[in-house]
Amino acid sequence: LILKRSNTPTKQSTMVLAQPNPTLYVSNIDWKIKKPLLRRALYSLFTRHGKVLEIVTLRKEGLRGQSWVIMETVQGATAALQAEAGAAFFGKDLKISYAHSTSDRIAKRDGTYVPKAKRKPTTDAMDAETAPAADQDDVETAADATPTTTSTPSHIILAQNLPDDATLEILQQLFQSYPGYKEVRLPRPGLAFVEFESEPHATMALTGLQGFQLSTEATLQLDYGKA
């Protein structure tokens, strides 16, 4: 029996060979999640471990369910990888590894950028974060992803000026679809507190439901509550 070693790199071998760098490859994401919510949820999850410079999400065939998170430092990327790999994210366990190649943004910062026309051909799907096919709509910067609130982030969301028909059941239905949901409390009409297991979980729900149209005249007005 003669065994021949294939010269075609597999996804598994690529992940093993990838060197630590600030760009993380994130997969096993529910591709049905809308891009604005997905990018904001990823930002809230990864920003706990360091500054997030950019998030890339693609909807092209073969790239659904994948994203690239560009951290400012290798240390931040490593901390995020170690802490969040396997974490439950909208009902699926995240798969995280270092990207096979450094993103254009990091390469330009470090002075190692090479124009695409001069690069060696590659079949590695992980190069997609630097491909020209990543339109501006696919890219979100940290400033775009940061929730607009006036209070200190916490694991509790404050909902104010709720209409009379915003019942406990309706609010539960809205918020319980987000990971880490614990309970909704209605201390008085027009006011609700929504508790999550952690601040990142609350941030996901806040960014996803801020401005949600409850009726033709009322939208959700959300902020962080005091822990």
mmCIF file with all atom_site columns, C-alpha atoms in Angstrom:
data_model
loop_
_atom_site.group_PDB
_atom_site.id
_atom_site.type_symbol
_atom_site.label_atom_id
_atom_site.label_alt_id
_atom_site.label_comp_id
_atom_site.label_asym_id
_atom_site.label_entity_id
_atom_site.label_seq_id
_atom_site.pdbx_PDB_ins_code
_atom_site.Cartn_x
_atom_site.Cartn_y
_atom_site.Cartn_z
_atom_site.occupancy
_atom_site.B_iso_or_equiv
_atom_site.pdbx_formal_charge
_atom_site.auth_seq_id
_atom_site.auth_comp_id
_atom_site.auth_asym_id
_atom_site.auth_atom_id
_atom_site.pdbx_PDB_model_num
ATOM 1   C CA . LEU A 1 1   ? 0.000   0.000  0.000  1.00 0.00 ? 1   LEU A CA 1
ATOM 2   C CA . ILE A 1 2   ? 1.471   3.364  -1.077 1.00 0.00 ? 2   ILE A CA 1
ATOM 3   C CA . LEU A 1 3   ? 0.198   6.489  0.617  1.00 0.00 ? 3   LEU A CA 1
ATOM 4   C CA . LYS A 1 4   ? 0.484   9.781  -1.231 1.00 0.00 ? 4   LYS A CA 1
ATOM 5   C CA . ARG A 1 5   ? 0.365   13.028 0.638  1.00 0.00 ? 5   ARG A CA 1
ATOM 6   C CA . SER A 1 6   ? -1.911  15.594 -0.954 1.00 0.00 ? 6   SER A CA 1
ATOM 7   C CA . ASN A 1 7   ? -0.478  19.006 -1.701 1.00 0.00 ? 7   ASN A CA 1
ATOM 8   C CA . THR A 1 8   ? -3.926  20.571 -1.371 1.00 0.00 ? 8   THR A CA 1
ATOM 9   C CA . PRO A 1 9   ? -4.228  22.306 2.006  1.00 0.00 ? 9   PRO A CA 1
ATOM 10  C CA . THR A 1 10  ? -7.287  21.437 4.035  1.00 0.00 ? 10  THR A CA 1
ATOM 11  C CA . LYS A 1 11  ? -9.221  23.812 6.229  1.00 0.00 ? 11  LYS A CA 1
ATOM 12  C CA . GLN A 1 12  ? -7.982  21.983 9.301  1.00 0.00 ? 12  GLN A CA 1
ATOM 13  C CA . SER A 1 13  ? -4.303  22.250 8.361  1.00 0.00 ? 13  SER A CA 1
ATOM 14  C CA . THR A 1 14  ? -4.737  25.917 7.521  1.00 0.00 ? 14  THR A CA 1
ATOM 15  C CA . MET A 1 15  ? -6.096  26.586 10.978 1.00 0.00 ? 15  MET A CA 1
ATOM 16  C CA . VAL A 1 16  ? -3.150  24.805 12.583 1.00 0.00 ? 16  VAL A CA 1
ATOM 17  C CA . LEU A 1 17  ? -0.571  26.684 10.519 1.00 0.00 ? 17  LEU A CA 1
ATOM 18  C CA . ALA A 1 18  ? -2.093  30.132 11.029 1.00 0.00 ? 18  ALA A CA 1
ATOM 19  C CA . GLN A 1 19  ? 0.213   32.267 13.147 1.00 0.00 ? 19  GLN A CA 1
ATOM 20  C CA . PRO A 1 20  ? -1.126  34.503 15.937 1.00 0.00 ? 20  PRO A CA 1
ATOM 21  C CA . ASN A 1 21  ? -2.167  37.850 14.469 1.00 0.00 ? 21  ASN A CA 1
ATOM 22  C CA . PRO A 1 22  ? -4.790  40.531 15.221 1.00 0.00 ? 22  PRO A CA 1
ATOM 23  C CA . THR A 1 23  ? -7.330  39.182 12.708 1.00 0.00 ? 23  THR A CA 1
ATOM 24  C CA . LEU A 1 24  ? -9.666  36.408 13.856 1.00 0.00 ? 24  LEU A CA 1
ATOM 25  C CA . TYR A 1 25  ? -11.661 34.075 11.611 1.00 0.00 ? 25  TYR A CA 1
ATOM 26  C CA . VAL A 1 26  ? -15.090 33.383 13.136 1.00 0.00 ? 26  VAL A CA 1
ATOM 27  C CA . SER A 1 27  ? -17.368 30.666 11.757 1.00 0.00 ? 27  SER A CA 1
ATOM 28  C CA . ASN A 1 28  ? -20.410 28.508 12.554 1.00 0.00 ? 28  ASN A CA 1
ATOM 29  C CA . ILE A 1 29  ? -22.581 31.622 12.736 1.00 0.00 ? 29  ILE A CA 1
ATOM 30  C CA . ASP A 1 30  ? -26.294 31.457 11.978 1.00 0.00 ? 30  ASP A CA 1
ATOM 31  C CA . TRP A 1 31  ? -26.294 33.081 8.519  1.00 0.00 ? 31  TRP A CA 1
ATOM 32  C CA . LYS A 1 32  ? -29.948 34.076 8.897  1.00 0.00 ? 32  LYS A CA 1
ATOM 33  C CA . ILE A 1 33  ? -28.956 36.842 11.349 1.00 0.00 ? 33  ILE A CA 1
ATOM 34  C CA . LYS A 1 34  ? -29.191 40.224 9.634  1.00 0.00 ? 34  LYS A CA 1
ATOM 35  C CA . LYS A 1 35  ? -25.810 41.875 9.057  1.00 0.00 ? 35  LYS A CA 1
ATOM 36  C CA . PRO A 1 36  ? -26.324 45.006 11.209 1.00 0.00 ? 36  PRO A CA 1
ATOM 37  C CA . LEU A 1 37  ? -27.329 42.906 14.208 1.00 0.00 ? 37  LEU A CA 1
ATOM 38  C CA . LEU A 1 38  ? -24.574 40.363 13.586 1.00 0.00 ? 38  LEU A CA 1
ATOM 39  C CA . ARG A 1 39  ? -21.821 42.963 13.431 1.00 0.00 ? 39  ARG A CA 1
ATOM 40  C CA . ARG A 1 40  ? -23.023 44.760 16.548 1.00 0.00 ? 40  ARG A CA 1
ATOM 41  C CA . ALA A 1 41  ? -23.352 41.500 18.449 1.00 0.00 ? 41  ALA A CA 1
ATOM 42  C CA . LEU A 1 42  ? -19.837 40.448 17.451 1.00 0.00 ? 42  LEU A CA 1
ATOM 43  C CA . TYR A 1 43  ? -18.521 43.847 18.472 1.00 0.00 ? 43  TYR A CA 1
ATOM 44  C CA . SER A 1 44  ? -20.111 43.640 21.920 1.00 0.00 ? 44  SER A CA 1
ATOM 45  C CA . LEU A 1 45  ? -18.705 40.139 22.387 1.00 0.00 ? 45  LEU A CA 1
ATOM 46  C CA . PHE A 1 46  ? -15.126 40.800 21.263 1.00 0.00 ? 46  PHE A CA 1
ATOM 47  C CA . THR A 1 47  ? -14.671 44.316 22.627 1.00 0.00 ? 47  THR A CA 1
ATOM 48  C CA . ARG A 1 48  ? -14.436 42.838 26.137 1.00 0.00 ? 48  ARG A CA 1
ATOM 49  C CA . HIS A 1 49  ? -10.973 41.563 25.233 1.00 0.00 ? 49  HIS A CA 1
ATOM 50  C CA . GLY A 1 50  ? -9.485  44.611 23.514 1.00 0.00 ? 50  GLY A CA 1
ATOM 51  C CA . LYS A 1 51  ? -10.164 47.309 20.962 1.00 0.00 ? 51  LYS A CA 1
ATOM 52  C CA . VAL A 1 52  ? -12.017 46.123 17.861 1.00 0.00 ? 52  VAL A CA 1
ATOM 53  C CA . LEU A 1 53  ? -10.938 47.989 14.729 1.00 0.00 ? 53  LEU A CA 1
ATOM 54  C CA . GLU A 1 54  ? -13.195 46.412 12.146 1.00 0.00 ? 54  GLU A CA 1
ATOM 55  C CA . ILE A 1 55  ? -15.682 43.605 11.547 1.00 0.00 ? 55  ILE A CA 1
ATOM 56  C CA . VAL A 1 56  ? -16.174 42.040 8.114  1.00 0.00 ? 56  VAL A CA 1
ATOM 57  C CA . THR A 1 57  ? -19.235 39.962 7.233  1.00 0.00 ? 57  THR A CA 1
ATOM 58  C CA . LEU A 1 58  ? -19.890 38.504 3.782  1.00 0.00 ? 58  LEU A CA 1
ATOM 59  C CA . ARG A 1 59  ? -23.068 37.082 2.281  1.00 0.00 ? 59  ARG A CA 1
ATOM 60  C CA . LYS A 1 60  ? -21.518 35.605 -0.834 1.00 0.00 ? 60  LYS A CA 1
ATOM 61  C CA . GLU A 1 61  ? -22.019 31.948 -1.675 1.00 0.00 ? 61  GLU A CA 1
ATOM 62  C CA . GLY A 1 62  ? -19.669 29.770 0.363  1.00 0.00 ? 62  GLY A CA 1
ATOM 63  C CA . LEU A 1 63  ? -18.903 32.537 2.873  1.00 0.00 ? 63  LEU A CA 1
ATOM 64  C CA . ARG A 1 64  ? -22.172 32.695 4.758  1.00 0.00 ? 64  ARG A CA 1
ATOM 65  C CA . GLY A 1 65  ? -21.939 32.034 8.470  1.00 0.00 ? 65  GLY A CA 1
ATOM 66  C CA . GLN A 1 66  ? -18.411 33.476 8.593  1.00 0.00 ? 66  GLN A CA 1
ATOM 67  C CA . SER A 1 67  ? -16.944 36.764 9.783  1.00 0.00 ? 67  SER A CA 1
ATOM 68  C CA . TRP A 1 68  ? -13.555 38.345 10.397 1.00 0.00 ? 68  TRP A CA 1
ATOM 69  C CA . VAL A 1 69  ? -12.907 40.387 13.524 1.00 0.00 ? 69  VAL A CA 1
ATOM 70  C CA . ILE A 1 70  ? -9.889  42.688 13.365 1.00 0.00 ? 70  ILE A CA 1
ATOM 71  C CA . MET A 1 71  ? -8.512  43.490 16.800 1.00 0.00 ? 71  MET A CA 1
ATOM 72  C CA . GLU A 1 72  ? -5.979  46.231 17.478 1.00 0.00 ? 72  GLU A CA 1
ATOM 73  C CA . THR A 1 73  ? -3.402  43.857 19.002 1.00 0.00 ? 73  THR A CA 1
ATOM 74  C CA . VAL A 1 74  ? -2.372  40.212 18.890 1.00 0.00 ? 74  VAL A CA 1
ATOM 75  C CA . GLN A 1 75  ? -2.843  40.083 22.659 1.00 0.00 ? 75  GLN A CA 1
ATOM 76  C CA . GLY A 1 76  ? -6.453  41.170 22.343 1.00 0.00 ? 76  GLY A CA 1
ATOM 77  C CA . ALA A 1 77  ? -7.101  38.663 19.568 1.00 0.00 ? 77  ALA A CA 1
ATOM 78  C CA . THR A 1 78  ? -5.556  35.875 21.630 1.00 0.00 ? 78  THR A CA 1
ATOM 79  C CA . ALA A 1 79  ? -7.604  36.759 24.703 1.00 0.00 ? 79  ALA A CA 1
ATOM 80  C CA . ALA A 1 80  ? -10.806 36.795 22.621 1.00 0.00 ? 80  ALA A CA 1
ATOM 81  C CA . LEU A 1 81  ? -9.965  33.483 20.947 1.00 0.00 ? 81  LEU A CA 1
ATOM 82  C CA . GLN A 1 82  ? -9.269  31.760 24.254 1.00 0.00 ? 82  GLN A CA 1
ATOM 83  C CA . ALA A 1 83  ? -12.360 33.157 25.975 1.00 0.00 ? 83  ALA A CA 1
ATOM 84  C CA . GLU A 1 84  ? -14.991 32.988 23.239 1.00 0.00 ? 84  GLU A CA 1
ATOM 85  C CA . ALA A 1 85  ? -14.151 29.870 21.199 1.00 0.00 ? 85  ALA A CA 1
ATOM 86  C CA . GLY A 1 86  ? -17.090 27.521 21.677 1.00 0.00 ? 86  GLY A CA 1
ATOM 87  C CA . ALA A 1 87  ? -19.288 30.228 23.237 1.00 0.00 ? 87  ALA A CA 1
ATOM 88  C CA . ALA A 1 88  ? -23.001 30.046 22.490 1.00 0.00 ? 88  ALA A CA 1
ATOM 89  C CA . PHE A 1 89  ? -23.906 32.738 19.957 1.00 0.00 ? 89  PHE A CA 1
ATOM 90  C CA . PHE A 1 90  ? -27.516 32.904 18.813 1.00 0.00 ? 90  PHE A CA 1
ATOM 91  C CA . GLY A 1 91  ? -27.965 29.199 19.428 1.00 0.00 ? 91  GLY A CA 1
ATOM 92  C CA . LYS A 1 92  ? -24.707 27.981 17.824 1.00 0.00 ? 92  LYS A CA 1
ATOM 93  C CA . ASP A 1 93  ? -21.208 27.404 19.206 1.00 0.00 ? 93  ASP A CA 1
ATOM 94  C CA . LEU A 1 94  ? -18.680 29.845 17.769 1.00 0.00 ? 94  LEU A CA 1
ATOM 95  C CA . LYS A 1 95  ? -15.590 28.503 16.026 1.00 0.00 ? 95  LYS A CA 1
ATOM 96  C CA . ILE A 1 96  ? -12.681 30.936 16.224 1.00 0.00 ? 96  ILE A CA 1
ATOM 97  C CA . SER A 1 97  ? -9.128  30.806 14.909 1.00 0.00 ? 97  SER A CA 1
ATOM 98  C CA . TYR A 1 98  ? -6.441  33.203 13.786 1.00 0.00 ? 98  TYR A CA 1
ATOM 99  C CA . ALA A 1 99  ? -7.003  34.267 10.181 1.00 0.00 ? 99  ALA A CA 1
ATOM 100 C CA . HIS A 1 100 ? -4.549  32.715 7.734  1.00 0.00 ? 100 HIS A CA 1
ATOM 101 C CA . SER A 1 101 ? -3.433  36.121 6.464  1.00 0.00 ? 101 SER A CA 1
ATOM 102 C CA . THR A 1 102 ? -3.193  39.554 8.034  1.00 0.00 ? 102 THR A CA 1
ATOM 103 C CA . SER A 1 103 ? -5.935  41.996 7.089  1.00 0.00 ? 103 SER A CA 1
ATOM 104 C CA . ASP A 1 104 ? -5.149  44.937 4.810  1.00 0.00 ? 104 ASP A CA 1
ATOM 105 C CA . ARG A 1 105 ? -5.848  47.362 7.636  1.00 0.00 ? 105 ARG A CA 1
ATOM 106 C CA . ILE A 1 106 ? -3.265  45.785 9.946  1.00 0.00 ? 106 ILE A CA 1
ATOM 107 C CA . ALA A 1 107 ? -0.731  45.337 7.115  1.00 0.00 ? 107 ALA A CA 1
ATOM 108 C CA . LYS A 1 108 ? -0.962  49.027 6.194  1.00 0.00 ? 108 LYS A CA 1
ATOM 109 C CA . ARG A 1 109 ? -0.533  50.000 9.838  1.00 0.00 ? 109 ARG A CA 1
ATOM 110 C CA . ASP A 1 110 ? 2.526   47.768 10.229 1.00 0.00 ? 110 ASP A CA 1
ATOM 111 C CA . GLY A 1 111 ? 4.080   48.724 6.877  1.00 0.00 ? 111 GLY A CA 1
ATOM 112 C CA . THR A 1 112 ? 3.820   45.208 5.414  1.00 0.00 ? 112 THR A CA 1
ATOM 113 C CA . TYR A 1 113 ? 1.007   45.865 2.941  1.00 0.00 ? 113 TYR A CA 1
ATOM 114 C CA . VAL A 1 114 ? 1.385   44.362 -0.537 1.00 0.00 ? 114 VAL A CA 1
ATOM 115 C CA . PRO A 1 115 ? -1.040  45.378 -3.328 1.00 0.00 ? 115 PRO A CA 1
ATOM 116 C CA . LYS A 1 116 ? -3.314  42.509 -4.378 1.00 0.00 ? 116 LYS A CA 1
ATOM 117 C CA . ALA A 1 117 ? -1.911  42.508 -7.925 1.00 0.00 ? 117 ALA A CA 1
ATOM 118 C CA . LYS A 1 118 ? 1.529   41.559 -6.552 1.00 0.00 ? 118 LYS A CA 1
ATOM 119 C CA . ARG A 1 119 ? 0.399   38.847 -4.156 1.00 0.00 ? 119 ARG A CA 1
ATOM 120 C CA . LYS A 1 120 ? 0.921   35.159 -4.766 1.00 0.00 ? 120 LYS A CA 1
ATOM 121 C CA . PRO A 1 121 ? -2.230  33.314 -5.855 1.00 0.00 ? 121 PRO A CA 1
ATOM 122 C CA . THR A 1 122 ? -4.046  31.500 -3.046 1.00 0.00 ? 122 THR A CA 1
ATOM 123 C CA . THR A 1 123 ? -7.099  29.315 -2.721 1.00 0.00 ? 123 THR A CA 1
ATOM 124 C CA . ASP A 1 124 ? -7.462  29.924 0.998  1.00 0.00 ? 124 ASP A CA 1
ATOM 125 C CA . ALA A 1 125 ? -10.996 31.098 1.801  1.00 0.00 ? 125 ALA A CA 1
ATOM 126 C CA . MET A 1 126 ? -9.646  32.941 4.812  1.00 0.00 ? 126 MET A CA 1
ATOM 127 C CA . ASP A 1 127 ? -8.129  35.561 2.533  1.00 0.00 ? 127 ASP A CA 1
ATOM 128 C CA . ALA A 1 128 ? -11.646 36.860 1.931  1.00 0.00 ? 128 ALA A CA 1
ATOM 129 C CA . GLU A 1 129 ? -11.283 39.555 4.567  1.00 0.00 ? 129 GLU A CA 1
ATOM 130 C CA . THR A 1 130 ? -8.842  41.358 2.274  1.00 0.00 ? 130 THR A CA 1
ATOM 131 C CA . ALA A 1 131 ? -10.581 40.613 -1.036 1.00 0.00 ? 131 ALA A CA 1
ATOM 132 C CA . PRO A 1 132 ? -11.984 43.489 -3.111 1.00 0.00 ? 132 PRO A CA 1
ATOM 133 C CA . ALA A 1 133 ? -15.345 41.708 -3.024 1.00 0.00 ? 133 ALA A CA 1
ATOM 134 C CA . ALA A 1 134 ? -15.758 42.948 0.549  1.00 0.00 ? 134 ALA A CA 1
ATOM 135 C CA . ASP A 1 135 ? -17.908 45.995 -0.208 1.00 0.00 ? 135 ASP A CA 1
ATOM 136 C CA . GLN A 1 136 ? -18.253 48.871 2.241  1.00 0.00 ? 136 GLN A CA 1
ATOM 137 C CA . ASP A 1 137 ? -21.610 47.425 3.282  1.00 0.00 ? 137 ASP A CA 1
ATOM 138 C CA . ASP A 1 138 ? -19.752 44.298 4.415  1.00 0.00 ? 138 ASP A CA 1
ATOM 139 C CA . VAL A 1 139 ? -17.422 46.257 6.711  1.00 0.00 ? 139 VAL A CA 1
ATOM 140 C CA . GLU A 1 140 ? -18.220 47.887 10.026 1.00 0.00 ? 140 GLU A CA 1
ATOM 141 C CA . THR A 1 141 ? -15.808 49.927 12.075 1.00 0.00 ? 141 THR A CA 1
ATOM 142 C CA . ALA A 1 142 ? -15.782 50.161 15.846 1.00 0.00 ? 142 ALA A CA 1
ATOM 143 C CA . ALA A 1 143 ? -17.488 53.553 15.713 1.00 0.00 ? 143 ALA A CA 1
ATOM 144 C CA . ASP A 1 144 ? -20.346 52.100 13.641 1.00 0.00 ? 144 ASP A CA 1
ATOM 145 C CA . ALA A 1 145 ? -20.877 49.175 15.991 1.00 0.00 ? 145 ALA A CA 1
ATOM 146 C CA . THR A 1 146 ? -20.819 51.011 19.317 1.00 0.00 ? 146 THR A CA 1
ATOM 147 C CA . PRO A 1 147 ? -24.336 51.306 20.801 1.00 0.00 ? 147 PRO A CA 1
ATOM 148 C CA . THR A 1 148 ? -25.598 54.862 21.367 1.00 0.00 ? 148 THR A CA 1
ATOM 149 C CA . THR A 1 149 ? -26.561 55.147 25.043 1.00 0.00 ? 149 THR A CA 1
ATOM 150 C CA . THR A 1 150 ? -26.121 57.602 27.887 1.00 0.00 ? 150 THR A CA 1
ATOM 151 C CA . SER A 1 151 ? -25.471 55.191 30.752 1.00 0.00 ? 151 SER A CA 1
ATOM 152 C CA . THR A 1 152 ? -22.684 52.881 31.860 1.00 0.00 ? 152 THR A CA 1
ATOM 153 C CA . PRO A 1 153 ? -23.009 49.425 30.231 1.00 0.00 ? 153 PRO A CA 1
ATOM 154 C CA . SER A 1 154 ? -24.444 46.767 32.528 1.00 0.00 ? 154 SER A CA 1
ATOM 155 C CA . HIS A 1 155 ? -26.319 43.464 32.350 1.00 0.00 ? 155 HIS A CA 1
ATOM 156 C CA . ILE A 1 156 ? -29.666 45.250 32.780 1.00 0.00 ? 156 ILE A CA 1
ATOM 157 C CA . ILE A 1 157 ? -31.601 47.064 30.048 1.00 0.00 ? 157 ILE A CA 1
ATOM 158 C CA . LEU A 1 158 ? -33.987 49.899 30.840 1.00 0.00 ? 158 LEU A CA 1
ATOM 159 C CA . ALA A 1 159 ? -36.996 50.352 28.553 1.00 0.00 ? 159 ALA A CA 1
ATOM 160 C CA . GLN A 1 160 ? -38.891 53.625 28.982 1.00 0.00 ? 160 GLN A CA 1
ATOM 161 C CA . ASN A 1 161 ? -42.019 55.306 27.616 1.00 0.00 ? 161 ASN A CA 1
ATOM 162 C CA . LEU A 1 162 ? -43.579 51.985 26.691 1.00 0.00 ? 162 LEU A CA 1
ATOM 163 C CA . PRO A 1 163 ? -47.107 52.096 25.231 1.00 0.00 ? 163 PRO A CA 1
ATOM 164 C CA . ASP A 1 164 ? -49.971 50.625 27.258 1.00 0.00 ? 164 ASP A CA 1
ATOM 165 C CA . ASP A 1 165 ? -50.216 47.594 24.985 1.00 0.00 ? 165 ASP A CA 1
ATOM 166 C CA . ALA A 1 166 ? -46.549 46.623 25.537 1.00 0.00 ? 166 ALA A CA 1
ATOM 167 C CA . THR A 1 167 ? -47.408 43.759 27.835 1.00 0.00 ? 167 THR A CA 1
ATOM 168 C CA . LEU A 1 168 ? -45.071 41.499 29.778 1.00 0.00 ? 168 LEU A CA 1
ATOM 169 C CA . GLU A 1 169 ? -45.715 38.697 27.280 1.00 0.00 ? 169 GLU A CA 1
ATOM 170 C CA . ILE A 1 170 ? -44.795 40.889 24.297 1.00 0.00 ? 170 ILE A CA 1
ATOM 171 C CA . LEU A 1 171 ? -41.562 42.090 25.903 1.00 0.00 ? 171 LEU A CA 1
ATOM 172 C CA . GLN A 1 172 ? -40.629 38.555 26.911 1.00 0.00 ? 172 GLN A CA 1
ATOM 173 C CA . GLN A 1 173 ? -41.159 37.394 23.348 1.00 0.00 ? 173 GLN A CA 1
ATOM 174 C CA . LEU A 1 174 ? -38.882 40.143 22.030 1.00 0.00 ? 174 LEU A CA 1
ATOM 175 C CA . PHE A 1 175 ? -35.985 39.757 24.464 1.00 0.00 ? 175 PHE A CA 1
ATOM 176 C CA . GLN A 1 176 ? -35.929 36.022 25.135 1.00 0.00 ? 176 GLN A CA 1
ATOM 177 C CA . SER A 1 177 ? -34.689 35.344 21.601 1.00 0.00 ? 177 SER A CA 1
ATOM 178 C CA . TYR A 1 178 ? -31.314 36.826 22.629 1.00 0.00 ? 178 TYR A CA 1
ATOM 179 C CA . PRO A 1 179 ? -28.633 34.745 24.370 1.00 0.00 ? 179 PRO A CA 1
ATOM 180 C CA . GLY A 1 180 ? -28.318 35.182 28.132 1.00 0.00 ? 180 GLY A CA 1
ATOM 181 C CA . TYR A 1 181 ? -31.887 36.393 28.695 1.00 0.00 ? 181 TYR A CA 1
ATOM 182 C CA . LYS A 1 182 ? -33.120 35.989 32.289 1.00 0.00 ? 182 LYS A CA 1
ATOM 183 C CA . GLU A 1 183 ? -36.286 37.975 32.925 1.00 0.00 ? 183 GLU A CA 1
ATOM 184 C CA . VAL A 1 184 ? -38.425 41.073 32.289 1.00 0.00 ? 184 VAL A CA 1
ATOM 185 C CA . ARG A 1 185 ? -39.828 43.152 35.156 1.00 0.00 ? 185 ARG A CA 1
ATOM 186 C CA . LEU A 1 186 ? -42.568 45.788 34.861 1.00 0.00 ? 186 LEU A CA 1
ATOM 187 C CA . PRO A 1 187 ? -42.452 47.879 38.064 1.00 0.00 ? 187 PRO A CA 1
ATOM 188 C CA . ARG A 1 188 ? -45.005 50.372 36.684 1.00 0.00 ? 188 ARG A CA 1
ATOM 189 C CA . PRO A 1 189 ? -46.769 51.174 33.400 1.00 0.00 ? 189 PRO A CA 1
ATOM 190 C CA . GLY A 1 190 ? -44.446 52.464 30.700 1.00 0.00 ? 190 GLY A CA 1
ATOM 191 C CA . LEU A 1 191 ? -41.266 51.152 32.353 1.00 0.00 ? 191 LEU A CA 1
ATOM 192 C CA . ALA A 1 192 ? -39.494 47.783 32.155 1.00 0.00 ? 192 ALA A CA 1
ATOM 193 C CA . PHE A 1 193 ? -36.214 46.264 33.285 1.00 0.00 ? 193 PHE A CA 1
ATOM 194 C CA . VAL A 1 194 ? -34.757 43.398 31.277 1.00 0.00 ? 194 VAL A CA 1
ATOM 195 C CA . GLU A 1 195 ? -32.039 41.341 32.946 1.00 0.00 ? 195 GLU A CA 1
ATOM 196 C CA . PHE A 1 196 ? -29.372 39.309 31.147 1.00 0.00 ? 196 PHE A CA 1
ATOM 197 C CA . GLU A 1 197 ? -26.625 37.033 32.400 1.00 0.00 ? 197 GLU A CA 1
ATOM 198 C CA . SER A 1 198 ? -23.868 39.487 31.448 1.00 0.00 ? 198 SER A CA 1
ATOM 199 C CA . GLU A 1 199 ? -23.254 42.931 29.977 1.00 0.00 ? 199 GLU A CA 1
ATOM 200 C CA . PRO A 1 200 ? -22.226 41.593 26.515 1.00 0.00 ? 200 PRO A CA 1
ATOM 201 C CA . HIS A 1 201 ? -25.509 39.660 26.323 1.00 0.00 ? 201 HIS A CA 1
ATOM 202 C CA . ALA A 1 202 ? -27.454 42.798 27.272 1.00 0.00 ? 202 ALA A CA 1
ATOM 203 C CA . THR A 1 203 ? -25.542 44.813 24.678 1.00 0.00 ? 203 THR A CA 1
ATOM 204 C CA . MET A 1 204 ? -26.468 42.345 21.946 1.00 0.00 ? 204 MET A CA 1
ATOM 205 C CA . ALA A 1 205 ? -30.161 42.748 22.768 1.00 0.00 ? 205 ALA A CA 1
ATOM 206 C CA . LEU A 1 206 ? -29.929 46.515 23.183 1.00 0.00 ? 206 LEU A CA 1
ATOM 207 C CA . THR A 1 207 ? -28.223 47.062 19.833 1.00 0.00 ? 207 THR A CA 1
ATOM 208 C CA . GLY A 1 208 ? -30.578 44.655 18.107 1.00 0.00 ? 208 GLY A CA 1
ATOM 209 C CA . LEU A 1 209 ? -33.840 46.060 19.481 1.00 0.00 ? 209 LEU A CA 1
ATOM 210 C CA . GLN A 1 210 ? -33.048 49.760 19.878 1.00 0.00 ? 210 GLN A CA 1
ATOM 211 C CA . GLY A 1 211 ? -35.742 51.616 17.919 1.00 0.00 ? 211 GLY A CA 1
ATOM 212 C CA . PHE A 1 212 ? -37.806 48.461 17.324 1.00 0.00 ? 212 PHE A CA 1
ATOM 213 C CA . GLN A 1 213 ? -41.244 49.432 16.015 1.00 0.00 ? 213 GLN A CA 1
ATOM 214 C CA . LEU A 1 214 ? -43.765 48.347 18.660 1.00 0.00 ? 214 LEU A CA 1
ATOM 215 C CA . SER A 1 215 ? -46.663 50.035 16.881 1.00 0.00 ? 215 SER A CA 1
ATOM 216 C CA . THR A 1 216 ? -47.272 52.720 14.265 1.00 0.00 ? 216 THR A CA 1
ATOM 217 C CA . GLU A 1 217 ? -46.565 55.392 16.891 1.00 0.00 ? 217 GLU A CA 1
ATOM 218 C CA . ALA A 1 218 ? -44.203 53.771 19.409 1.00 0.00 ? 218 ALA A CA 1
ATOM 219 C CA . THR A 1 219 ? -40.655 52.451 19.241 1.00 0.00 ? 219 THR A CA 1
ATOM 220 C CA . LEU A 1 220 ? -38.449 50.852 21.889 1.00 0.00 ? 220 LEU A CA 1
ATOM 221 C CA . GLN A 1 221 ? -36.274 53.393 23.745 1.00 0.00 ? 221 GLN A CA 1
ATOM 222 C CA . LEU A 1 222 ? -33.545 51.424 25.458 1.00 0.00 ? 222 LEU A CA 1
ATOM 223 C CA . ASP A 1 223 ? -30.653 52.267 27.734 1.00 0.00 ? 223 ASP A CA 1
ATOM 224 C CA . TYR A 1 224 ? -28.593 50.469 30.336 1.00 0.00 ? 224 TYR A CA 1
ATOM 225 C CA . GLY A 1 225 ? -30.055 50.221 33.824 1.00 0.00 ? 225 GLY A CA 1
ATOM 226 C CA . LYS A 1 226 ? -28.106 50.348 37.078 1.00 0.00 ? 226 LYS A CA 1
ATOM 227 C CA . ALA A 1 227 ? -26.725 46.957 38.108 1.00 0.00 ? 227 ALA A CA 1
#
